[in-house]
Amino acid sequence: MRRLIALLERAAAHGCRLVVFPELTLTTFFPRYFLPSPEMAEKYFEREMPNADTQPLFDRARELGVAFVLGYAELTPDQRRFNTVCAVDVDGTIVGSYRKIHLPGHAEDRKMEHQHLEKYYFEVGDVGFPVVTLAGLKVGLATCNDRRWAETYRVLALQGADLVAIGYNTPVSGVPGMNPEPHRMMEEHLLSVRAGAYQNALWVLAAAKSGVEDGQRLIGGSCIVTPGGDVVSRATGDGDELVIGAYDPGVAEPFRAEMFNFSRHRRPEHYQLIVERTGVGEPVVAAIAGGHDD
Ligand code: CDT
């Protein structure tokens, strides 16, 4: 909590009105460990938000007039577990929450030192992809693996999001299905957030845990991406660091006016497969009838 408050104060001193903290900010990234039952992980879960531990962060943010986005493990009163993000406005009130939808990894114990057991510890989120107002800006909420999925950004953009806040934990090792080369992992991360920003004409604020946590190295790479897909600010190291950018609504305007003018160019009547299918199926064949009369 001391580290988060110190970062918040540094952000406020730079004039920041919105701070994004990483996924599962308050604990180690515990899905790397298999415990015999998910209930045994309860010490990592928050039963309410704010609570006695996090109240100082909420109080300090309110005093400073800074909105923030905070990732944590949520245990609901009816014992459901989610990988959650809360969005706290400048007056210290929670204006919305998101429960992670794209849970990567696996549910079974693969008996490796570091695993990726999000499907074991968490349920798939049940509140969709929300857009909330923070510090007067429309902020879309997503978490970590969501940033690799085109659907995330489009659903948020269609609700008018100006920015998408994404906290993440991407380990360098023990990640099934990812390129094991650290520089490739960074490229895939940047490719994802840049494509999401550009194709939806919005800003992306991506905040990582970094360095070595409990013996596992994380890629880091926090960054701010413009609606043009440019990385305008990026973490330089593995320690606690502020990555600062100046939000300019004008950057999105030319993209929204022409190339990605959704209401003019989108053709949802041709996108049914995106919501009908999860995996790959047979091609859909369209017959073109008619021809020349002569
Ligand atoms: N936390 C999280 O979602 N991390 C994933 C990497 C693991 S995939 C098994 C990510 O997309 O960065």
PDB file of N, CA and C in Angstrom, residues 73-138:
ATOM      1  N   ALA A  73      -8.127  -9.550  -6.490  1.00  0.00           N
ATOM      2  CA  ALA A  73      -8.928 -10.785  -6.497  1.00  0.00           C
ATOM      3  C   ALA A  73     -10.142 -10.560  -5.604  1.00  0.00           C
ATOM      4  N   GLU A  74     -11.319 -10.805  -6.171  1.00  0.00           N
ATOM      5  CA  GLU A  74     -12.579 -10.510  -5.460  1.00  0.00           C
ATOM      6  C   GLU A  74     -13.268 -11.802  -5.017  1.00  0.00           C
ATOM      7  N   LEU A  75     -13.635 -11.851  -3.757  1.00  0.00           N
ATOM      8  CA  LEU A  75     -14.479 -12.941  -3.243  1.00  0.00           C
ATOM      9  C   LEU A  75     -15.819 -12.328  -2.870  1.00  0.00           C
ATOM     10  N   THR A  76     -16.873 -12.770  -3.557  1.00  0.00           N
ATOM     11  CA  THR A  76     -18.187 -12.160  -3.325  1.00  0.00           C
ATOM     12  C   THR A  76     -18.830 -12.776  -2.071  1.00  0.00           C
ATOM     13  N   PRO A  77     -19.869 -12.123  -1.550  1.00  0.00           N
ATOM     14  CA  PRO A  77     -20.541 -12.688  -0.364  1.00  0.00           C
ATOM     15  C   PRO A  77     -21.066 -14.105  -0.611  1.00  0.00           C
ATOM     16  N   ASP A  78     -21.411 -14.434  -1.888  1.00  0.00           N
ATOM     17  CA  ASP A  78     -21.850 -15.814  -2.143  1.00  0.00           C
ATOM     18  C   ASP A  78     -20.699 -16.701  -2.645  1.00  0.00           C
ATOM     19  N   GLN A  79     -19.475 -16.335  -2.234  1.00  0.00           N
ATOM     20  CA  GLN A  79     -18.290 -17.186  -2.428  1.00  0.00           C
ATOM     21  C   GLN A  79     -17.896 -17.384  -3.888  1.00  0.00           C
ATOM     22  N   ARG A  80     -18.160 -16.401  -4.730  1.00  0.00           N
ATOM     23  CA  ARG A  80     -17.690 -16.476  -6.114  1.00  0.00           C
ATOM     24  C   ARG A  80     -16.379 -15.706  -6.210  1.00  0.00           C
ATOM     25  N   ARG A  81     -15.503 -16.176  -7.084  1.00  0.00           N
ATOM     26  CA  ARG A  81     -14.163 -15.576  -7.202  1.00  0.00           C
ATOM     27  C   ARG A  81     -13.972 -14.986  -8.588  1.00  0.00           C
ATOM     28  N   PHE A  82     -13.528 -13.753  -8.610  1.00  0.00           N
ATOM     29  CA  PHE A  82     -13.292 -13.066  -9.877  1.00  0.00           C
ATOM     30  C   PHE A  82     -11.955 -12.344  -9.832  1.00  0.00           C
ATOM     31  N   ASN A  83     -11.390 -12.186 -11.032  1.00  0.00           N
ATOM     32  CA  ASN A  83     -10.196 -11.343 -11.210  1.00  0.00           C
ATOM     33  C   ASN A  83     -10.732  -9.964 -11.594  1.00  0.00           C
ATOM     34  N   THR A  84     -10.770  -9.082 -10.627  1.00  0.00           N
ATOM     35  CA  THR A  84     -11.601  -7.868 -10.718  1.00  0.00           C
ATOM     36  C   THR A  84     -10.763  -6.595 -10.794  1.00  0.00           C
ATOM     37  N   VAL A  85     -11.395  -5.571 -11.352  1.00  0.00           N
ATOM     38  CA  VAL A  85     -10.822  -4.228 -11.415  1.00  0.00           C
ATOM     39  C   VAL A  85     -11.879  -3.274 -10.886  1.00  0.00           C
ATOM     40  N   CYS A  86     -11.497  -2.372  -9.985  1.00  0.00           N
ATOM     41  CA  CYS A  86     -12.470  -1.334  -9.611  1.00  0.00           C
ATOM     42  C   CYS A  86     -11.979   0.013 -10.125  1.00  0.00           C
ATOM     43  N   ALA A  87     -12.937   0.840 -10.497  1.00  0.00           N
ATOM     44  CA  ALA A  87     -12.649   2.169 -11.040  1.00  0.00           C
ATOM     45  C   ALA A  87     -13.118   3.187 -10.015  1.00  0.00           C
ATOM     46  N   VAL A  88     -12.186   4.005  -9.531  1.00  0.00           N
ATOM     47  CA  VAL A  88     -12.465   4.928  -8.433  1.00  0.00           C
ATOM     48  C   VAL A  88     -12.290   6.354  -8.946  1.00  0.00           C
ATOM     49  N   ASP A  89     -13.336   7.141  -8.825  1.00  0.00           N
ATOM     50  CA  ASP A  89     -13.255   8.507  -9.367  1.00  0.00           C
ATOM     51  C   ASP A  89     -12.546   9.445  -8.380  1.00  0.00           C
ATOM     52  N   VAL A  90     -12.370  10.682  -8.824  1.00  0.00           N
ATOM     53  CA  VAL A  90     -11.562  11.652  -8.063  1.00  0.00           C
ATOM     54  C   VAL A  90     -12.118  11.951  -6.670  1.00  0.00           C
ATOM     55  N   ASP A  91     -13.399  11.643  -6.439  1.00  0.00           N
ATOM     56  CA  ASP A  91     -13.970  11.869  -5.107  1.00  0.00           C
ATOM     57  C   ASP A  91     -13.866  10.629  -4.217  1.00  0.00           C
ATOM     58  N   GLY A  92     -13.152   9.613  -4.699  1.00  0.00           N
ATOM     59  CA  GLY A  92     -12.927   8.420  -3.883  1.00  0.00           C
ATOM     60  C   GLY A  92     -14.030   7.384  -3.956  1.00  0.00           C
ATOM     61  N   THR A  93     -15.030   7.596  -4.813  1.00  0.00           N
ATOM     62  CA  THR A  93     -16.111   6.605  -4.899  1.00  0.00           C
ATOM     63  C   THR A  93     -15.862   5.632  -6.054  1.00  0.00           C
ATOM     64  N   ILE A  94     -16.254   4.389  -5.818  1.00  0.00           N
ATOM     65  CA  ILE A  94     -16.159   3.374  -6.877  1.00  0.00           C
ATOM     66  C   ILE A  94     -17.312   3.604  -7.845  1.00  0.00           C
ATOM     67  N   VAL A  95     -16.982   3.877  -9.101  1.00  0.00           N
ATOM     68  CA  VAL A  95     -18.034   4.178 -10.082  1.00  0.00           C
ATOM     69  C   VAL A  95     -18.306   2.988 -10.993  1.00  0.00           C
ATOM     70  N   GLY A  96     -17.522   1.945 -10.868  1.00  0.00           N
ATOM     71  CA  GLY A  96     -17.770   0.761 -11.678  1.00  0.00           C
ATOM     72  C   GLY A  96     -16.713  -0.286 -11.405  1.00  0.00           C
ATOM     73  N   SER A  97     -17.037  -1.520 -11.769  1.00  0.00           N
ATOM     74  CA  SER A  97     -16.084  -2.620 -11.619  1.00  0.00           C
ATOM     75  C   SER A  97     -16.162  -3.511 -12.846  1.00  0.00           C
ATOM     76  N   TYR A  98     -15.073  -4.196 -13.091  1.00  0.00           N
ATOM     77  CA  TYR A  98     -15.006  -5.144 -14.204  1.00  0.00           C
ATOM     78  C   TYR A  98     -14.464  -6.457 -13.674  1.00  0.00           C
ATOM     79  N   ARG A  99     -15.023  -7.563 -14.158  1.00  0.00           N
ATOM     80  CA  ARG A  99     -14.538  -8.897 -13.788  1.00  0.00           C
ATOM     81  C   ARG A  99     -13.996  -9.555 -15.047  1.00  0.00           C
ATOM     82  N   LYS A 100     -12.763  -9.951 -14.987  1.00  0.00           N
ATOM     83  CA  LYS A 100     -12.023 -10.397 -16.186  1.00  0.00           C
ATOM     84  C   LYS A 100     -12.767 -11.486 -16.955  1.00  0.00           C
ATOM     85  N   ILE A 101     -12.842 -11.286 -18.253  1.00  0.00           N
ATOM     86  CA  ILE A 101     -13.579 -12.193 -19.126  1.00  0.00           C
ATOM     87  C   ILE A 101     -12.665 -13.220 -19.796  1.00  0.00           C
ATOM     88  N   HIS A 102     -11.581 -12.776 -20.403  1.00  0.00           N
ATOM     89  CA  HIS A 102     -10.679 -13.731 -21.057  1.00  0.00           C
ATOM     90  C   HIS A 102      -9.682 -14.255 -20.017  1.00  0.00           C
ATOM     91  N   LEU A 103     -10.040 -15.380 -19.413  1.00  0.00           N
ATOM     92  CA  LEU A 103      -9.160 -15.993 -18.406  1.00  0.00           C
ATOM     93  C   LEU A 103      -8.230 -16.958 -19.126  1.00  0.00           C
ATOM     94  N   PRO A 104      -6.947 -16.673 -19.188  1.00  0.00           N
ATOM     95  CA  PRO A 104      -6.056 -17.565 -19.935  1.00  0.00           C
ATOM     96  C   PRO A 104      -5.581 -18.726 -19.064  1.00  0.00           C
ATOM     97  N   GLY A 105      -4.801 -19.591 -19.689  1.00  0.00           N
ATOM     98  CA  GLY A 105      -4.155 -20.667 -18.941  1.00  0.00           C
ATOM     99  C   GLY A 105      -5.020 -21.907 -18.861  1.00  0.00           C
ATOM    100  N   HIS A 106      -5.001 -22.569 -17.718  1.00  0.00           N
ATOM    101  CA  HIS A 106      -5.602 -23.899 -17.591  1.00  0.00           C
ATOM    102  C   HIS A 106      -6.172 -24.064 -16.184  1.00  0.00           C
ATOM    103  N   ALA A 107      -6.992 -25.119 -16.012  1.00  0.00           N
ATOM    104  CA  ALA A 107      -7.618 -25.348 -14.710  1.00  0.00           C
ATOM    105  C   ALA A 107      -6.983 -26.520 -13.975  1.00  0.00           C
ATOM    106  N   GLU A 108      -6.178 -27.317 -14.676  1.00  0.00           N
ATOM    107  CA  GLU A 108      -5.618 -28.522 -14.044  1.00  0.00           C
ATOM    108  C   GLU A 108      -4.173 -28.297 -13.611  1.00  0.00           C
ATOM    109  N   ASP A 109      -3.780 -29.028 -12.585  1.00  0.00           N
ATOM    110  CA  ASP A 109      -2.413 -28.922 -12.064  1.00  0.00           C
ATOM    111  C   ASP A 109      -1.447 -29.563 -13.057  1.00  0.00           C
ATOM    112  N   ARG A 110      -0.589 -28.760 -13.630  1.00  0.00           N
ATOM    113  CA  ARG A 110       0.392 -29.293 -14.585  1.00  0.00           C
ATOM    114  C   ARG A 110       1.722 -29.604 -13.905  1.00  0.00           C
ATOM    115  N   LYS A 111       1.741 -29.459 -12.621  1.00  0.00           N
ATOM    116  CA  LYS A 111       2.886 -29.855 -11.802  1.00  0.00           C
ATOM    117  C   LYS A 111       4.195 -29.220 -12.268  1.00  0.00           C
ATOM    118  N   MET A 112       4.095 -27.962 -12.630  1.00  0.00           N
ATOM    119  CA  MET A 112       5.291 -27.188 -12.957  1.00  0.00           C
ATOM    120  C   MET A 112       5.515 -26.174 -11.825  1.00  0.00           C
ATOM    121  N   GLU A 113       6.716 -25.661 -11.747  1.00  0.00           N
ATOM    122  CA  GLU A 113       7.007 -24.690 -10.690  1.00  0.00           C
ATOM    123  C   GLU A 113       6.088 -23.466 -10.816  1.00  0.00           C
ATOM    124  N   HIS A 114       5.978 -22.963 -12.038  1.00  0.00           N
ATOM    125  CA  HIS A 114       5.095 -21.827 -12.303  1.00  0.00           C
ATOM    126  C   HIS A 114       4.055 -22.235 -13.322  1.00  0.00           C
ATOM    127  N   GLN A 115       2.798 -22.022 -12.966  1.00  0.00           N
ATOM    128  CA  GLN A 115       1.715 -22.412 -13.855  1.00  0.00           C
ATOM    129  C   GLN A 115       0.902 -21.165 -14.187  1.00  0.00           C
ATOM    130  N   HIS A 116      -0.237 -21.391 -14.897  1.00  0.00           N
ATOM    131  CA  HIS A 116      -1.120 -20.250 -15.146  1.00  0.00           C
ATOM    132  C   HIS A 116      -2.560 -20.711 -14.914  1.00  0.00           C
ATOM    133  N   LEU A 117      -2.971 -20.673 -13.643  1.00  0.00           N
ATOM    134  CA  LEU A 117      -4.193 -21.342 -13.200  1.00  0.00           C
ATOM    135  C   LEU A 117      -5.370 -20.393 -13.014  1.00  0.00           C
ATOM    136  N   GLU A 118      -5.478 -19.410 -13.887  1.00  0.00           N
ATOM    137  CA  GLU A 118      -6.615 -18.482 -13.739  1.00  0.00           C
ATOM    138  C   GLU A 118      -7.949 -19.198 -13.905  1.00  0.00           C
ATOM    139  N   LYS A 119      -7.993 -20.217 -14.778  1.00  0.00           N
ATOM    140  CA  LYS A 119      -9.267 -20.931 -14.967  1.00  0.00           C
ATOM    141  C   LYS A 119      -9.622 -21.768 -13.738  1.00  0.00           C
ATOM    142  N   TYR A 120      -8.667 -22.018 -12.884  1.00  0.00           N
ATOM    143  CA  TYR A 120      -8.891 -22.782 -11.649  1.00  0.00           C
ATOM    144  C   TYR A 120      -9.403 -21.861 -10.542  1.00  0.00           C
ATOM    145  N   TYR A 121      -8.829 -20.688 -10.453  1.00  0.00           N
ATOM    146  CA  TYR A 121      -9.142 -19.807  -9.322  1.00  0.00           C
ATOM    147  C   TYR A 121     -10.306 -18.850  -9.572  1.00  0.00           C
ATOM    148  N   PHE A 122     -10.584 -18.546 -10.830  1.00  0.00           N
ATOM    149  CA  PHE A 122     -11.577 -17.496 -11.117  1.00  0.00           C
ATOM    150  C   PHE A 122     -12.698 -18.008 -12.011  1.00  0.00           C
ATOM    151  N   GLU A 123     -13.863 -17.387 -11.828  1.00  0.00           N
ATOM    152  CA  GLU A 123     -14.968 -17.545 -12.788  1.00  0.00           C
ATOM    153  C   GLU A 123     -14.812 -16.502 -13.893  1.00  0.00           C
ATOM    154  N   VAL A 124     -15.383 -16.804 -15.043  1.00  0.00           N
ATOM    155  CA  VAL A 124     -15.432 -15.813 -16.121  1.00  0.00           C
ATOM    156  C   VAL A 124     -16.307 -14.649 -15.658  1.00  0.00           C
ATOM    157  N   GLY A 125     -15.845 -13.456 -15.921  1.00  0.00           N
ATOM    158  CA  GLY A 125     -16.567 -12.256 -15.493  1.00  0.00           C
ATOM    159  C   GLY A 125     -17.997 -12.232 -16.009  1.00  0.00           C
ATOM    160  N   ASP A 126     -18.866 -11.567 -15.244  1.00  0.00           N
ATOM    161  CA  ASP A 126     -20.291 -11.578 -15.569  1.00  0.00           C
ATOM    162  C   ASP A 126     -20.873 -10.172 -15.749  1.00  0.00           C
ATOM    163  N   VAL A 127     -19.999  -9.180 -15.950  1.00  0.00           N
ATOM    164  CA  VAL A 127     -20.542  -7.814 -16.099  1.00  0.00           C
ATOM    165  C   VAL A 127     -20.171  -7.184 -17.444  1.00  0.00           C
ATOM    166  N   GLY A 128     -19.767  -8.002 -18.392  1.00  0.00           N
ATOM    167  CA  GLY A 128     -19.401  -7.445 -19.699  1.00  0.00           C
ATOM    168  C   GLY A 128     -18.168  -6.564 -19.590  1.00  0.00           C
ATOM    169  N   PHE A 129     -17.967  -5.728 -20.622  1.00  0.00           N
ATOM    170  CA  PHE A 129     -16.847  -4.774 -20.630  1.00  0.00           C
ATOM    171  C   PHE A 129     -17.418  -3.384 -20.360  1.00  0.00           C
ATOM    172  N   PRO A 130     -17.258  -2.858 -19.141  1.00  0.00           N
ATOM    173  CA  PRO A 130     -17.890  -1.576 -18.819  1.00  0.00           C
ATOM    174  C   PRO A 130     -17.065  -0.356 -19.233  1.00  0.00           C
ATOM    175  N   VAL A 131     -17.789   0.711 -19.504  1.00  0.00           N
ATOM    176  CA  VAL A 131     -17.161   2.025 -19.703  1.00  0.00           C
ATOM    177  C   VAL A 131     -17.653   2.918 -18.571  1.00  0.00           C
ATOM    178  N   VAL A 132     -16.717   3.535 -17.866  1.00  0.00           N
ATOM    179  CA  VAL A 132     -17.064   4.388 -16.721  1.00  0.00           C
ATOM    180  C   VAL A 132     -16.470   5.774 -16.947  1.00  0.00           C
ATOM    181  N   THR A 133     -16.966   6.730 -16.187  1.00  0.00           N
ATOM    182  CA  THR A 133     -16.405   8.089 -16.282  1.00  0.00           C
ATOM    183  C   THR A 133     -15.454   8.307 -15.114  1.00  0.00           C
ATOM    184  N   LEU A 134     -14.201   8.570 -15.447  1.00  0.00           N
ATOM    185  CA  LEU A 134     -13.166   8.837 -14.440  1.00  0.00           C
ATOM    186  C   LEU A 134     -12.495  10.144 -14.799  1.00  0.00           C
ATOM    187  N   ALA A 135     -12.421  11.051 -13.847  1.00  0.00           N
ATOM    188  CA  ALA A 135     -11.801  12.361 -14.076  1.00  0.00           C
ATOM    189  C   ALA A 135     -12.356  12.995 -15.357  1.00  0.00           C
ATOM    190  N   GLY A 136     -13.647  12.766 -15.604  1.00  0.00           N
ATOM    191  CA  GLY A 136     -14.310  13.374 -16.758  1.00  0.00           C
ATOM    192  C   GLY A 136     -14.064  12.661 -18.076  1.00  0.00           C
ATOM    193  N   LEU A 137     -13.333  11.556 -18.049  1.00  0.00           N
ATOM    194  CA  LEU A 137     -13.049  10.828 -19.289  1.00  0.00           C
ATOM    195  C   LEU A 137     -13.803   9.509 -19.304  1.00  0.00           C
ATOM    196  N   LYS A 138     -14.151   9.064 -20.519  1.00  0.00           N
ATOM    197  CA  LYS A 138     -14.828   7.780 -20.639  1.00  0.00           C
ATOM    198  C   LYS A 138     -13.771   6.689 -20.741  1.00  0.00           C
TER     199      LYS A 138
END
